[in-house]
Structure formats: C-alpha cells, structure tokens
Amino acid sequence: MSDHPTAPASAQEAAPERGPAPASESVAESAEVRRFWEGLGLPGLVDVHTHFMPERVLRKVWAYFDALGPLTGGVEWPITYRQEESERARLLREFGVRAFTAMLYPHKPGMARWLNGWAVDFARRTPDCLHTATLFPEPDAEAQVREAVEAGARVFKAHVQVGAYDPADPLLDGAWGVLAEAGVPVVVHCGSGPAPGKHTGPEPIARVLARHPRLRLIVAHLGMPEYEDFLDLAARYEEVRLDTTMAFTDFTERMVPFPRRALPRLADLGDRILLGTDFPNIPYPYVHQLHALERLGLGQAWLRAVCHDNGARLFGLGASGESSAS
C-alpha cells in the first residue's frame, strides 16, 4: 500500500528525515513486540514485506505520502519510522524480526537493473535481509531476472499499481518463467488499493498464473480491496500465498474492511498466509499489525504459522535465521 512514484519537488523538500525515537520509546515498543512472539512460543518474526531502497528513492517515497499523492488514495499518511537506514534495520532486529525484505520497485524502464545492483550490496551488508530484487516489462527483463537469481536473489517485488504495467505483458513472460522454474517467490502488489490502476485487480495476474501455475506468488496486502477474489486465486493455485501487510489494522479497516464472512477461508489457508507490515512506511506502530492479527481470533496455531513458520519454511530458515542450505 505504501508504494508510489516520485513526489513533487516542493513536497520532497518538505519531508525532513526523522531522527531516532527516544530510547525509552524504542525500548518499550521492542519489549511489546517481543512479548507478542514470545507468548506464542516463537523464536521471532519473519516479515516478508518491509521496504529498504536507495535513500534518495525512499525520501521521494516519503515525500509522496507527505504530499497526499493520488496513489495513496488521498489519505493522510504520516510515516512512523522515518529514521535513517541503519537505525531502521536495528529497530527490526530489536523487535526480533529474524528475516525481512527490501521491497523495492521501478516505475520506468531502465530502473530495475540499477535497483537490483543496489540490492546486491544491501544484502551483503545486511545478512538478515532476504536478498530482494525487482523487475519491469522491458526487452531484457528475462535476462535481468536471471542475473538477479544467479546473484542470489531470494525474493522479488513486482508493483503493478506504481509501475502501471500489465503483469501479463509478453515482455515479462520469460521473466515469470525463470522465477517459476527457480522457485523464487514474488511479492506482487496487484490489488486495487489504496487507489486502482489500469492493470490492478485479480484478472491481469490470473492471466500470468494461467501460463505459470507453479509461480510462487505472494499477493501483497491480501489483495485489498479484492480480498475474496485473491483468496479464490489462492484456492485455485497451491503456490499462491498472501501477505497481511496493513490488513485488519484500524487504518485500513476504516477504508477497506476485510469481509468477516471470509475469515473461515483465511483460517483454512493458514499455511499460505505470511506476515507483512510495510515497515517503515506505516502510519501506526509496528506492533499494531500484530495485535490486529491477534484480534481476529483465529487461534495461536494460526498466528504462529503466519508470523513465523510459513515464512521460515518458504525461505528455508534454520534455527538462527540463516538459510538451511548455507
């Protein structure tokens, strides 16, 4: 949800970077997050939807939200964690997040390769971040994706809303094929929230799955607002998963509430629901996402699977958070 192109220059200038939270505030928040997962008997959290990207790009992202850009739905959206990169990574570790991602995405041709180059370096210096890459429909998309997989990418991000492209574009067909063959998951923002795009909604990505049924697709934000349509896709394709990013929070429930009639389906798909938060680009504390999941009343086994075990299994995490293959 917290994704978009660049902001007007005036808005960029009006988006000062926030310093670290007061030590007492940070410690209290970390303790609350840890109490949550310790109470479930977990070794920590696995968060498949967090944003790290080149700092000048991220500042433009924040400025876009400050300016109430159209892709945010025009909703006031204060960024809670506007710290610099190392402080944000440190905070996730304090929360007990064993593995997280660097969800980065292009909005024009030629940008994906540059972002993927940055992501290689970020993964090297941030071992608890799952090496993340991205893609865009351009003539060498398949080659770029293959290069990223060979460089060690463990998860991809595709953003249909911001990129304003059809995921079934023939320029991407080879790229999807590479990812399906390699078994590398792809987190895809393809729902129409918070603002619809020309190619958002379930139909375009369903065309991709029809051609690549083994693609490990993770639908961001549970596909909001088309929640039930994306649950249908998950029921049809066993490699389709959904992440919880911003779903069920007070902020989102006011705009696009999850239909309570669909909760039994969410429970039944408990082995394919993954924790996502959108950290740092969220307008509330991190722990609120966890409490929002807890108050669904789907039970501790469901929470354990969603908040840790499903992600740990998907990415082959060992007891320390490292890949079991390493």
Short mmCIF file of C-alpha atoms in Angstrom, two decimals:
data_model
loop_
_atom_site.label_atom_id
_atom_site.label_comp_id
_atom_site.label_asym_id
_atom_site.label_seq_id
_atom_site.Cartn_x
_atom_site.Cartn_y
_atom_site.Cartn_z
CA MET A 1 0.00 0.00 0.00
CA SER A 2 2.81 2.37 0.84
CA ASP A 3 4.23 2.47 -2.66
CA HIS A 4 4.26 5.15 -5.38
CA PRO A 5 6.41 7.06 -7.89
CA THR A 6 8.13 10.34 -7.11
CA ALA A 7 6.69 13.39 -5.38
CA PRO A 8 6.69 17.00 -6.49
CA ALA A 9 9.93 18.81 -5.68
CA SER A 10 8.21 21.07 -3.15
CA ALA A 11 6.93 18.04 -1.25
CA GLN A 12 10.35 16.41 -1.29
CA GLU A 13 11.81 19.50 0.34
CA ALA A 14 9.07 19.40 2.97
CA ALA A 15 9.84 15.87 4.14
CA PRO A 16 12.57 16.09 6.78
CA GLU A 17 14.12 12.86 7.96
CA ARG A 18 13.09 11.83 11.42
CA GLY A 19 15.78 11.08 13.96
CA PRO A 20 15.81 8.01 16.18
CA ALA A 21 12.91 7.67 18.58
CA PRO A 22 13.71 8.41 22.22
CA ALA A 23 15.48 5.44 23.80
CA SER A 24 12.67 4.82 26.28
CA GLU A 25 10.06 4.77 23.49
CA SER A 26 12.11 2.39 21.35
CA VAL A 27 12.79 0.03 24.26
CA ALA A 28 9.13 -0.06 25.27
CA GLU A 29 7.97 -0.77 21.74
CA SER A 30 10.56 -3.50 21.23
CA ALA A 31 9.53 -5.13 24.50
CA GLU A 32 5.88 -5.13 23.43
CA VAL A 33 6.67 -6.75 20.07
CA ARG A 34 8.85 -9.36 21.76
CA ARG A 35 6.15 -10.18 24.30
CA PHE A 36 3.85 -10.93 21.39
CA TRP A 37 6.01 -13.56 19.70
CA GLU A 38 7.46 -14.96 22.91
CA GLY A 39 3.89 -15.53 24.10
CA LEU A 40 3.35 -17.68 21.01
CA GLY A 41 6.49 -19.71 21.71
CA LEU A 42 8.21 -18.42 18.57
CA PRO A 43 11.92 -17.65 18.05
CA GLY A 44 11.00 -14.33 16.43
CA LEU A 45 9.13 -12.97 13.41
CA VAL A 46 9.56 -13.34 9.64
CA ASP A 47 8.31 -10.21 7.84
CA VAL A 48 8.06 -10.60 4.05
CA HIS A 49 7.03 -7.02 3.29
CA THR A 50 9.41 -4.34 4.53
CA HIS A 51 10.94 -1.55 2.46
CA PHE A 52 14.62 -0.76 2.07
CA MET A 53 15.85 1.00 -1.05
CA PRO A 54 18.39 3.67 -2.02
CA GLU A 55 17.98 6.53 0.42
CA ARG A 56 17.22 9.18 -2.17
CA VAL A 57 14.48 6.96 -3.60
CA LEU A 58 12.99 6.29 -0.19
CA ARG A 59 12.94 10.00 0.61
CA LYS A 60 10.91 10.55 -2.55
CA VAL A 61 8.55 7.82 -1.41
CA TRP A 62 8.05 9.54 1.93
CA ALA A 63 7.61 12.89 0.24
CA TYR A 64 4.91 11.42 -1.99
CA PHE A 65 2.97 10.38 1.08
CA ASP A 66 3.50 13.76 2.71
CA ALA A 67 2.03 15.35 -0.43
CA LEU A 68 -1.02 13.00 -0.38
CA GLY A 69 -0.18 11.70 -3.84
CA PRO A 70 -3.03 10.14 -5.85
CA LEU A 71 -1.76 6.55 -5.49
CA THR A 72 -2.23 6.83 -1.72
CA GLY A 73 -5.94 7.42 -2.19
CA GLY A 74 -5.51 10.97 -0.94
CA VAL A 75 -5.46 9.73 2.66
CA GLU A 76 -3.28 11.43 5.27
CA TRP A 77 -0.45 9.01 5.85
CA PRO A 78 2.22 10.01 8.41
CA ILE A 79 5.34 7.83 8.18
CA THR A 80 6.03 6.37 11.63
CA TYR A 81 9.62 5.20 11.08
CA ARG A 82 11.39 7.96 9.18
CA GLN A 83 14.83 7.11 10.57
CA GLU A 84 17.95 6.56 8.51
CA GLU A 85 18.68 3.11 7.11
CA SER A 86 20.90 1.60 9.81
CA GLU A 87 18.53 2.72 12.57
CA ARG A 88 15.57 1.13 10.81
CA ALA A 89 17.42 -2.17 10.41
CA ARG A 90 18.49 -2.02 14.06
CA LEU A 91 14.91 -1.47 15.15
CA LEU A 92 13.67 -4.52 13.26
CA ARG A 93 16.36 -6.59 14.98
CA GLU A 94 15.28 -5.21 18.35
CA PHE A 95 11.73 -6.23 17.53
CA GLY A 96 13.03 -9.76 16.98
CA VAL A 97 12.42 -9.90 13.22
CA ARG A 98 14.66 -12.77 12.15
CA ALA A 99 14.29 -12.14 8.44
CA PHE A 100 12.87 -9.23 6.46
CA THR A 101 12.89 -7.96 2.87
CA ALA A 102 13.91 -4.91 0.85
CA MET A 103 10.76 -4.35 -1.21
CA LEU A 104 12.00 -2.06 -3.98
CA TYR A 105 10.34 -1.39 -7.33
CA PRO A 106 10.81 0.62 -10.53
CA HIS A 107 8.30 2.91 -12.16
CA LYS A 108 10.06 3.28 -15.52
CA PRO A 109 12.27 1.29 -17.92
CA GLY A 110 15.96 1.05 -17.04
CA MET A 111 15.38 1.43 -13.31
CA ALA A 112 15.11 -2.24 -12.31
CA ARG A 113 18.72 -3.11 -13.17
CA TRP A 114 20.00 -0.17 -11.10
CA LEU A 115 17.83 -1.12 -8.13
CA ASN A 116 18.93 -4.74 -8.36
CA GLY A 117 22.56 -3.65 -8.28
CA TRP A 118 21.91 -1.67 -5.11
CA ALA A 119 20.10 -4.65 -3.60
CA VAL A 120 23.12 -6.92 -4.07
CA ASP A 121 25.23 -4.60 -1.94
CA PHE A 122 22.47 -4.14 0.65
CA ALA A 123 22.08 -7.92 1.01
CA ARG A 124 25.84 -8.31 1.56
CA ARG A 125 25.89 -5.79 4.40
CA THR A 126 22.51 -6.81 5.86
CA PRO A 127 22.58 -10.59 6.29
CA ASP A 128 19.17 -10.78 8.00
CA CYS A 129 17.52 -9.14 4.97
CA LEU A 130 16.41 -11.65 2.36
CA HIS A 131 18.14 -10.58 -0.86
CA THR A 132 15.36 -8.85 -2.79
CA ALA A 133 15.19 -7.96 -6.48
CA THR A 134 12.61 -6.45 -8.82
CA LEU A 135 11.51 -6.38 -12.47
CA PHE A 136 9.81 -4.23 -15.10
CA PRO A 137 8.43 -5.01 -18.58
CA GLU A 138 11.32 -4.19 -20.92
CA PRO A 139 13.08 -6.14 -23.67
CA ASP A 140 15.79 -7.59 -21.41
CA ALA A 141 13.52 -8.32 -18.42
CA GLU A 142 14.14 -12.07 -18.61
CA ALA A 143 17.92 -11.57 -18.69
CA GLN A 144 17.76 -9.14 -15.77
CA VAL A 145 15.72 -11.54 -13.67
CA ARG A 146 18.03 -14.43 -14.49
CA GLU A 147 21.04 -12.31 -13.49
CA ALA A 148 19.40 -11.39 -10.19
CA VAL A 149 18.54 -15.01 -9.40
CA GLU A 150 22.10 -16.07 -10.20
CA ALA A 151 23.35 -13.27 -7.93
CA GLY A 152 21.41 -14.81 -5.05
CA ALA A 153 18.04 -13.05 -5.02
CA ARG A 154 15.65 -14.95 -2.76
CA VAL A 155 12.51 -12.88 -3.28
CA PHE A 156 11.26 -10.41 -5.91
CA LYS A 157 8.93 -7.44 -5.73
CA ALA A 158 6.55 -6.50 -8.55
CA HIS A 159 4.40 -3.42 -8.31
CA VAL A 160 1.57 -3.34 -10.83
CA GLN A 161 -0.01 -0.17 -9.38
CA VAL A 162 3.10 2.05 -9.31
CA GLY A 163 4.68 0.56 -12.42
CA ALA A 164 1.38 0.95 -14.30
CA TYR A 165 2.05 -2.18 -16.36
CA ASP A 166 0.13 -5.31 -17.24
CA PRO A 167 1.78 -8.23 -15.41
CA ALA A 168 0.76 -10.40 -18.36
CA ASP A 169 2.76 -8.21 -20.75
CA PRO A 170 4.64 -10.52 -23.16
CA LEU A 171 7.87 -8.71 -22.19
CA LEU A 172 7.55 -10.31 -18.75
CA ASP A 173 6.58 -13.82 -19.79
CA GLY A 174 10.15 -15.12 -19.83
CA ALA A 175 10.89 -13.45 -16.50
CA TRP A 176 7.92 -15.15 -14.84
CA GLY A 177 9.09 -18.42 -16.34
CA VAL A 178 12.56 -18.01 -14.81
CA LEU A 179 11.08 -17.31 -11.39
CA ALA A 180 8.63 -20.22 -11.58
CA GLU A 181 11.43 -22.59 -12.58
CA ALA A 182 13.76 -21.31 -9.85
CA GLY A 183 11.03 -21.39 -7.19
CA VAL A 184 11.82 -17.81 -6.13
CA PRO A 185 8.81 -16.12 -4.51
CA VAL A 186 7.46 -12.83 -5.88
CA VAL A 187 5.59 -10.34 -3.70
CA VAL A 188 3.13 -8.65 -6.06
CA HIS A 189 1.10 -5.53 -5.36
CA CYS A 190 -1.74 -6.30 -7.74
CA GLY A 191 -4.82 -5.37 -5.72
CA SER A 192 -6.58 -2.08 -6.39
CA GLY A 193 -5.88 -0.49 -3.01
CA PRO A 194 -5.36 2.17 -1.93
CA ALA A 195 -6.09 3.51 -5.44
CA PRO A 196 -6.90 1.42 -8.52
CA GLY A 197 -4.65 1.32 -11.56
CA LYS A 198 -5.24 0.31 -15.15
CA HIS A 199 -3.87 -3.18 -14.54
CA THR A 200 -4.74 -3.81 -10.88
CA GLY A 201 -7.28 -6.36 -9.72
CA PRO A 202 -7.28 -10.16 -9.96
CA GLU A 203 -7.77 -10.63 -13.71
CA PRO A 204 -4.34 -9.49 -15.02
CA ILE A 205 -2.33 -11.54 -12.53
CA ALA A 206 -4.68 -14.51 -13.09
CA ARG A 207 -3.54 -14.50 -16.73
CA VAL A 208 0.04 -14.80 -15.52
CA LEU A 209 -0.84 -17.74 -13.28
CA ALA A 210 -2.68 -19.47 -16.11
CA ARG A 211 0.62 -19.51 -18.02
CA HIS A 212 2.84 -20.14 -14.98
CA PRO A 213 0.77 -22.12 -12.45
CA ARG A 214 3.83 -23.02 -10.33
CA LEU A 215 4.84 -19.38 -9.83
CA ARG A 216 5.34 -18.69 -6.13
CA LEU A 217 3.21 -15.59 -5.96
CA ILE A 218 2.70 -13.67 -2.70
CA VAL A 219 -0.21 -11.26 -3.08
CA ALA A 220 0.60 -8.10 -1.10
CA HIS A 221 -1.95 -6.61 1.31
CA LEU A 222 -4.14 -9.73 0.99
CA GLY A 223 -5.11 -8.22 -2.38
CA MET A 224 -7.14 -5.41 -0.82
CA PRO A 225 -9.80 -4.41 -1.60
CA GLU A 226 -10.45 -7.51 -3.76
CA TYR A 227 -9.76 -9.80 -0.81
CA GLU A 228 -12.13 -12.60 -1.76
CA ASP A 229 -11.08 -12.66 -5.41
CA PHE A 230 -7.47 -13.21 -4.38
CA LEU A 231 -8.49 -15.87 -1.88
CA ASP A 232 -10.12 -17.56 -4.88
CA LEU A 233 -6.77 -17.48 -6.71
CA ALA A 234 -5.02 -18.99 -3.69
CA ALA A 235 -7.62 -21.76 -3.59
CA ARG A 236 -7.01 -22.44 -7.29
CA TYR A 237 -3.19 -22.34 -7.27
CA GLU A 238 -1.32 -24.07 -4.47
CA GLU A 239 1.77 -21.85 -4.80
CA VAL A 240 -0.19 -18.61 -4.34
CA ARG A 241 0.21 -17.00 -0.93
CA LEU A 242 -0.97 -13.73 0.57
CA ASP A 243 0.74 -11.33 2.95
CA THR A 244 -1.02 -9.47 5.74
CA THR A 245 0.50 -6.05 5.05
CA MET A 246 -1.71 -3.37 6.63
CA ALA A 247 -4.73 -5.69 6.59
CA PHE A 248 -7.02 -5.65 9.64
CA THR A 249 -5.38 -2.54 11.11
CA ASP A 250 -7.62 0.28 12.29
CA PHE A 251 -6.21 2.46 9.50
CA THR A 252 -7.20 0.03 6.74
CA GLU A 253 -10.44 -1.24 8.25
CA ARG A 254 -11.84 2.30 8.08
CA MET A 255 -11.28 2.38 4.32
CA VAL A 256 -11.49 -1.20 3.01
CA PRO A 257 -12.61 -3.60 5.75
CA PHE A 258 -11.93 -7.28 5.33
CA PRO A 259 -15.28 -9.12 4.95
CA ARG A 260 -15.89 -11.14 8.08
CA ARG A 261 -17.65 -13.81 6.05
CA ALA A 262 -14.22 -14.63 4.55
CA LEU A 263 -12.47 -15.29 7.89
CA PRO A 264 -13.08 -19.07 7.71
CA ARG A 265 -11.34 -19.10 4.31
CA LEU A 266 -8.43 -17.18 5.81
CA ALA A 267 -8.22 -19.78 8.56
CA ASP A 268 -8.31 -22.64 6.06
CA LEU A 269 -5.43 -21.08 4.12
CA GLY A 270 -3.40 -20.60 7.27
CA ASP A 271 -0.34 -22.34 5.81
CA ARG A 272 -0.19 -19.78 2.98
CA ILE A 273 -0.69 -16.51 4.82
CA LEU A 274 2.54 -14.60 5.59
CA LEU A 275 3.26 -11.72 7.91
CA GLY A 276 3.88 -8.44 6.10
CA THR A 277 3.86 -4.97 7.65
CA ASP A 278 5.08 -2.28 5.17
CA PHE A 279 7.64 -1.09 7.72
CA PRO A 280 8.83 1.69 7.76
CA ASN A 281 6.07 3.32 5.69
CA ILE A 282 3.21 2.75 8.10
CA PRO A 283 1.05 5.36 9.87
CA TYR A 284 0.96 3.48 13.20
CA PRO A 285 3.33 1.45 15.44
CA TYR A 286 4.67 -1.87 14.15
CA VAL A 287 3.06 -3.81 16.98
CA HIS A 288 -0.42 -2.69 15.87
CA GLN A 289 -0.19 -5.04 12.86
CA LEU A 290 0.48 -7.94 15.23
CA HIS A 291 -2.38 -7.05 17.54
CA ALA A 292 -4.68 -6.64 14.53
CA LEU A 293 -3.93 -10.24 13.53
CA GLU A 294 -4.37 -11.47 17.09
CA ARG A 295 -7.82 -9.92 17.50
CA LEU A 296 -9.13 -11.90 14.51
CA GLY A 297 -9.49 -14.77 16.96
CA LEU A 298 -8.16 -17.43 14.59
CA GLY A 299 -6.06 -19.07 17.31
CA GLN A 300 -2.44 -19.34 18.36
CA ALA A 301 -1.56 -22.06 15.86
CA TRP A 302 -2.69 -19.76 13.02
CA LEU A 303 -0.72 -16.85 14.46
CA ARG A 304 2.42 -18.95 14.84
CA ALA A 305 2.18 -20.07 11.23
CA VAL A 306 1.51 -16.59 9.85
CA CYS A 307 4.01 -14.65 11.96
CA HIS A 308 6.91 -17.04 11.60
CA ASP A 309 6.58 -20.64 10.49
CA ASN A 310 5.19 -20.13 6.97
CA GLY A 311 7.88 -17.62 6.07
CA ALA A 312 10.64 -19.66 7.71
CA ARG A 313 9.57 -22.71 5.71
CA LEU A 314 9.24 -20.80 2.43
CA PHE A 315 12.72 -19.31 2.73
CA GLY A 316 14.40 -22.30 4.34
CA LEU A 317 15.43 -20.51 7.51
CA GLY A 318 17.35 -22.53 10.07
CA ALA A 319 17.33 -22.04 13.83
CA SER A 320 19.49 -18.91 13.61
CA GLY A 321 17.64 -17.31 10.74
CA GLU A 322 20.21 -18.38 8.18
CA SER A 323 19.20 -20.41 5.16
CA SER A 324 19.24 -24.12 5.91
CA ALA A 325 21.24 -24.54 2.70
CA SER A 326 24.02 -22.23 3.85
#
